[in-house]
Amino acid sequence: MSRHYAGDCHGSSRNTGLVILATFLFIHGGLGQRVKVETEVLSYPGQTVNLRCSFNDPSGIQLTQVTWIYEPVEGERVNIAVYHPNFGAHFPETPLKGRVTFVTNPPSLPNPSIQISDVKMSDEGKYICEFATYPSGNELGTTSLIMLAKPKNTAESVTAVAGTKPAVVARCQSANGRPEALISWVTTANGNASTVPKTGADNMVTVVSEYLLVPTAADNGKDISCVVTHRTLTKPESFPMKLAVEYPPMVTIIGYDNNWYVGRTNVELTCQANGNPHPTTVKWRILTGEMPDTVVIKEAKLTVLKVDEAVNTTFICEVKNRLGTGKEQVTALVREWCSIRYQPPPRLCSGSAEPPGC
Ligand SMILES: *[C@@H]1O[C@H](CO)[C@@H](O)[C@H](O)[C@H]1NC(C)=O
Ligand SMILES: *[C@@H]1O[C@H](CO)[C@@H](O)[C@H](O)[C@H]1NC(C)=O
């Protein structure tokens, strides 16, 4: 198959992929801080999480009370658990009431860790463990609770028709994930991705990324991969695909050697066509008049059994597919005898009286 159309379209390989690896940090509270908490805690919905908190080295300090404060991603801070050695534990009216408890019973003031059962997506946010102390005042430590949901990732290549405007050629979706998934593309095609995240019910994020390209015939069959990176995946998930671009047939005629002389036998022209979908019909005709009797056509191949003046004409090959017709033509020049212009191999005929036989 001729691939001449691809000639100037093979640009340098451009890796549009971008891989960001999530890093997990488990650093204990700030330097010099006496309140020790975990920086970050990860959980799936339905699990029970432990939020640890302790007051380091309480010597010389009077701990009077501890308060756990919840700060949602959006919204106001609320107290969710309070403990005072004299008055006991108290859990104010909040969406967490009934699911939050101190880990020890009775609670311990220097170690007032809590646990939250049946965590929900909406429990995501910051949890602050705050001590009321004397004489230094309030001291606190903050833990971020990150809720996780494993997204369902899918990808598809979208058939486009070659043209001059950008079209969607591939689509990738990461549905109902938490946190938001990162989608990147790896391809040598010269297009752009457009990525839109949407937060749905229960804070789940669906990310849809579309790869846009001004589709050309040369893009047909090119490799493209969508890569989804997410905290719940140990390694990025890759979806390899092939671009599908439809285009009308592109036609070439091969076999004309510029040496058709009267009397030469069995010269051939072949019509080669490339198209997507694959071309269905190949048709040979000549510029004017009827196809000469000396010509035999078998599908893409045209054979001149014996060259004479009748084939001193222009041959046209037309090829059709669903998208249109492509054509190419060759003008044959019939000579009285073989030409010195025919190369290679360069040979001269010995004399004008001699019959052609180079
Ligand atoms: C891709 O993005 C760049 C810059 O954002 C823009 O100039 C270019 O036209 C875009 N190409 C396509 C095919 O959308
Ligand atoms: C073929 O046509 C060309 C002009 O198009 C002419 O010069 C040449 O003599 C022709 N050949 C024959 C064999 O008639």
XYZ file of C-alpha atoms and ligand atoms in Angstrom:
386
model
C 0.000 0.000 0.000
C 1.274 3.417 -0.877
C 1.830 5.673 2.088
C 3.063 8.703 0.212
C 0.519 10.918 1.930
C 2.362 10.454 5.178
C 5.476 12.124 3.817
C 5.639 15.398 5.663
C 3.459 14.474 8.531
C 5.854 12.533 10.727
C 6.758 15.196 13.216
C 9.063 14.631 16.103
C 7.735 12.461 18.825
C 6.113 14.581 21.475
C 5.350 13.014 24.745
C 2.413 14.847 26.174
C 2.246 12.484 29.078
C 2.681 13.748 32.538
C 2.887 11.469 35.462
C 2.539 12.770 38.930
C 3.031 10.334 41.695
C 1.149 11.051 44.815
C 3.377 11.126 47.820
C 2.119 10.300 51.228
C 3.377 12.169 54.186
C 3.118 10.939 57.693
C 4.971 13.587 59.578
C 4.120 14.175 63.155
C 2.968 17.628 64.177
C 5.095 20.726 63.728
C 8.616 21.009 65.044
C 8.797 21.970 68.683
C 5.114 21.218 69.043
C 3.988 19.355 72.065
C 0.697 18.224 70.541
C 1.417 15.136 68.450
C -0.987 14.181 65.680
C -0.701 12.576 62.242
C -0.615 15.049 59.381
C -2.818 12.960 57.162
C -5.110 9.961 57.499
C -6.614 8.141 54.520
C -9.857 6.223 54.594
C -12.498 4.607 52.439
C -16.183 5.167 53.240
C -17.583 2.778 55.834
C -14.298 2.293 57.637
C -13.403 3.284 61.175
C -10.586 5.781 61.465
C -8.391 6.540 64.408
C -7.324 10.113 64.899
C -4.403 9.989 67.275
C -3.480 12.822 69.556
C -1.164 13.113 72.526
C 0.373 15.853 74.575
C 4.101 15.314 74.700
C 5.955 16.033 77.945
C 3.201 17.614 80.051
C 5.554 18.197 83.002
C 5.125 21.656 84.476
C 1.964 22.158 82.439
C -1.579 21.907 83.644
C -3.857 20.269 81.035
C -7.381 21.340 81.790
C -9.486 20.240 78.836
C -9.232 18.862 75.290
C -11.521 19.717 72.389
C -11.685 18.028 69.001
C -12.756 20.461 66.309
C -13.891 19.464 62.844
C -13.270 21.875 59.981
C -15.054 20.715 56.801
C -13.531 21.391 53.361
C -16.221 24.024 53.010
C -18.104 25.366 55.968
C -17.750 26.334 59.608
C -15.678 24.723 62.318
C -17.633 22.707 64.881
C -16.659 21.056 68.136
C -17.263 17.326 67.909
C -15.821 15.998 71.166
C -14.851 17.636 74.458
C -13.257 16.063 77.503
C -12.788 17.593 80.925
C -11.509 15.361 83.734
C -14.138 16.660 86.163
C -17.137 16.912 83.849
C -16.415 13.959 81.541
C -16.809 13.504 77.806
C -19.304 15.445 75.748
C -20.243 15.099 72.109
C -22.093 18.149 70.756
C -24.869 17.847 68.148
C -23.055 17.477 64.825
C -23.341 15.113 61.859
C -20.585 13.094 63.581
C -22.496 12.574 66.828
C -22.989 8.886 67.510
C -20.020 7.912 65.354
C -17.260 9.650 67.310
C -15.845 8.252 70.578
C -12.686 8.577 72.606
C -10.449 5.578 72.122
C -10.100 4.926 75.874
C -12.855 4.850 78.431
C -12.540 6.943 80.486
C -10.665 9.234 78.105
C -7.079 10.113 78.926
C -6.249 13.803 78.918
C -2.644 13.408 77.697
C -3.803 10.851 75.034
C -7.260 11.971 73.884
C -7.276 10.009 70.570
C -10.686 9.553 68.991
C -12.157 7.188 66.486
C -14.866 7.822 63.947
C -16.858 4.838 62.765
C -18.649 4.405 59.448
C -16.829 7.378 57.895
C -18.567 9.156 55.080
C -17.251 11.041 52.088
C -18.638 14.180 53.709
C -16.433 13.652 56.800
C -13.431 14.788 54.791
C -11.632 17.806 56.213
C -9.388 18.854 59.070
C -9.586 17.493 62.599
C -7.999 19.672 65.230
C -6.969 18.355 68.622
C -6.841 21.394 70.915
C -5.683 21.418 74.529
C -6.523 24.111 76.993
C -3.393 24.378 79.169
C -2.051 26.435 81.993
C 0.045 28.544 81.867
C 0.842 28.404 78.158
C -2.737 28.672 76.826
C -4.213 26.689 73.957
C -2.068 24.253 71.986
C -3.241 22.256 69.017
C -2.414 19.766 66.291
C -4.233 19.237 62.973
C -4.888 16.027 61.019
C -6.330 16.019 57.499
C -8.750 13.218 56.810
C -8.582 12.330 53.109
C -11.472 10.224 51.886
C -10.691 7.808 49.095
C -12.893 6.258 46.445
C -11.456 4.090 43.726
C -12.622 5.483 40.374
C -13.855 3.374 37.487
C -11.644 4.256 34.519
C -12.627 3.796 30.888
C -11.309 4.968 27.530
C -12.423 4.893 23.925
C -11.104 6.100 20.635
C -13.581 8.149 18.617
C -13.610 7.851 14.832
C -13.201 11.256 13.169
C -13.293 12.396 9.565
C -10.186 14.129 8.211
C -10.767 17.856 8.015
C -9.613 21.298 9.010
C -11.323 21.718 12.386
C -10.340 20.128 15.718
C -12.389 17.040 16.506
C -12.551 14.671 19.466
C -10.504 11.587 18.577
C -10.300 9.909 21.984
C -12.081 10.124 25.292
C -11.093 8.954 28.745
C -13.205 8.921 31.888
C -12.385 8.373 35.522
C -15.729 8.078 37.287
C -16.613 8.515 40.942
C -13.155 8.880 42.383
C -11.899 10.697 45.421
C -9.689 12.650 45.375
C -9.851 13.855 41.783
C -7.979 11.607 39.329
C -5.307 13.003 37.054
C -5.659 12.158 33.356
C -2.822 12.604 30.895
C -2.240 11.584 27.288
C 0.723 9.993 25.558
C 0.795 10.228 21.752
C 2.794 11.515 18.825
C -0.367 13.124 17.415
C -0.325 16.894 17.512
C -3.455 17.729 19.466
C -4.680 18.960 22.827
C -6.535 17.518 25.731
C -9.518 19.179 27.343
C -10.222 17.888 30.833
C -13.304 18.636 32.915
C -13.809 17.423 36.506
C -17.311 17.260 37.981
C -18.071 16.739 41.631
C -21.184 14.668 42.067
C -23.193 13.321 44.958
C -21.190 12.497 48.081
C -18.095 14.422 46.920
C -17.119 11.870 44.267
C -15.351 13.354 41.276
C -15.847 12.256 37.684
C -13.154 13.498 35.334
C -13.690 13.422 31.588
C -10.787 14.173 29.295
C -11.155 14.522 25.546
C -8.258 14.549 23.119
C -8.787 17.057 20.310
C -6.973 17.032 17.033
C -7.281 18.475 13.551
C -7.524 14.990 12.053
C -5.464 14.158 8.978
C -5.081 10.922 7.030
C -1.602 10.578 8.527
C -3.086 10.364 12.034
C -5.055 7.222 11.200
C -3.684 4.282 13.150
C -1.394 6.366 15.359
C -0.946 5.217 18.932
C -2.560 7.164 21.726
C -2.727 6.268 25.392
C -4.712 7.742 28.184
C -3.025 7.494 31.569
C -5.028 7.766 34.791
C -3.171 8.480 38.005
C -5.001 8.136 41.293
C -4.140 7.745 44.951
C -5.970 4.439 45.149
C -3.864 2.954 42.327
C -0.426 1.562 43.078
C 0.648 2.532 39.557
C -1.009 4.686 36.861
C -3.546 2.864 34.723
C -2.832 3.122 31.001
C -5.267 2.627 28.121
C -3.510 2.149 24.780
C -5.636 2.921 21.725
C -5.274 3.590 18.003
C -6.580 6.739 16.386
C -9.221 6.176 13.716
C -9.415 8.897 11.072
C -11.557 8.402 7.992
C -10.497 9.977 4.703
C -11.359 9.658 1.003
C -9.075 7.526 -1.168
C -5.638 8.826 -2.066
C -4.576 7.394 -5.401
C -1.253 6.743 -7.138
C -0.611 5.116 -10.492
C 2.570 3.125 -10.710
C 4.229 1.359 -13.630
C 4.564 4.096 -16.262
C 8.195 4.079 -17.329
C 8.074 6.762 -20.026
C 9.136 4.251 -22.604
C 6.020 3.198 -24.442
C 7.051 2.591 -28.020
C 5.021 1.240 -30.858
C 5.083 -2.520 -30.795
C 6.029 -2.976 -27.153
C 3.962 -5.706 -25.494
C 2.383 -6.204 -22.095
C 2.989 -2.898 -20.377
C 1.180 -2.420 -17.101
C -0.194 0.372 -15.004
C -1.338 -0.281 -11.459
C -3.692 1.928 -9.508
C -2.897 2.012 -5.820
C -5.307 3.521 -3.360
C -5.396 4.162 0.291
C -8.429 5.242 2.233
C -10.382 4.712 5.400
C -12.723 2.938 5.109
C -10.846 0.741 2.651
C -11.748 1.769 -0.936
C -14.438 -0.310 -2.534
C -14.361 0.463 -6.255
C -11.505 1.103 -8.681
C -12.368 2.423 -12.113
C -10.072 3.043 -15.089
C -10.993 5.333 -17.977
C -9.238 7.429 -20.593
C -9.583 11.172 -20.964
C -11.541 11.027 -24.234
C -13.287 8.237 -25.995
C -13.475 4.525 -25.477
C -10.873 2.335 -23.864
C -8.822 0.895 -26.776
C -9.231 -2.805 -27.636
C -5.590 -3.512 -26.873
C -6.173 -2.692 -23.200
C -7.170 -5.317 -20.654
C -8.347 -4.218 -17.218
C -8.420 -6.443 -14.214
C -9.419 -4.517 -11.113
C -6.540 -2.177 -10.246
C -4.295 -3.432 -13.034
C -4.377 -2.105 -16.594
C -2.417 -4.034 -19.218
C -1.666 -2.770 -22.741
C -1.220 -5.947 -24.765
C 0.488 -4.128 -27.610
C 1.406 -0.440 -27.689
C 0.116 1.593 -30.633
C -1.200 5.124 -31.284
C -4.503 4.256 -29.628
C -2.893 4.332 -26.190
C -1.162 7.693 -26.837
C -3.559 9.192 -24.300
C -4.266 9.998 -20.673
C -5.277 7.179 -18.328
C -7.341 8.050 -15.273
C -7.925 5.891 -12.242
C -10.827 6.738 -9.939
C -11.286 5.130 -6.543
C -14.278 5.486 -4.271
C -15.080 4.904 -0.656
C -17.948 6.113 1.533
C -16.330 9.527 1.967
C -15.616 10.361 -1.629
C -13.567 9.777 -4.729
C -9.855 10.067 -5.261
C -8.249 10.118 -8.689
C -4.936 10.207 -10.397
C -3.935 10.320 -14.059
C -0.990 9.419 -16.218
C -0.390 10.705 -19.739
C 1.331 8.112 -21.837
C 3.541 9.317 -24.652
C 3.803 6.764 -27.409
C 7.007 6.970 -29.410
C 7.795 5.593 -32.830
C 10.641 3.678 -31.176
C 12.356 3.578 -27.890
C 13.669 6.791 -26.469
C 17.176 7.729 -25.480
C 15.490 9.423 -22.537
C 14.571 6.127 -21.034
C 16.808 5.558 -18.024
C 17.954 3.307 -16.506
C 19.545 1.491 -18.167
C 20.753 4.150 -20.620
C 20.988 2.593 -24.034
C 20.850 3.960 -27.542
C 19.053 2.462 -30.415
C 21.462 1.839 -33.209
C 19.518 3.417 -36.024
C 16.243 4.921 -37.074
C 15.528 2.142 -39.500
C 15.846 -0.507 -36.863
C 12.748 -1.710 -35.071
C 12.567 -0.729 -31.422
C 13.979 -3.316 -29.125
C 15.924 -1.574 -26.425
C -3.808 23.561 21.744
O -3.554 24.520 22.733
C -2.756 25.590 22.318
C -2.475 26.482 23.496
O -3.269 26.182 24.582
C -3.453 26.346 21.206
O -2.646 27.381 20.758
C -3.729 25.382 20.077
O -4.463 26.034 19.068
C -4.501 24.196 20.564
N -4.632 23.235 19.490
C -5.751 22.572 19.262
C -5.697 21.564 18.167
O -6.767 22.747 19.907
C 1.617 10.925 -29.293
O 1.173 12.233 -29.036
C 2.198 13.209 -29.097
C 1.571 14.554 -28.791
O 0.739 14.477 -27.720
C 2.883 13.218 -30.441
O 3.946 14.107 -30.429
C 3.369 11.824 -30.779
O 3.862 11.795 -32.083
C 2.257 10.835 -30.637
N 2.744 9.517 -30.896
C 2.318 8.775 -31.885
C 2.942 7.432 -32.043
O 1.438 9.145 -32.662
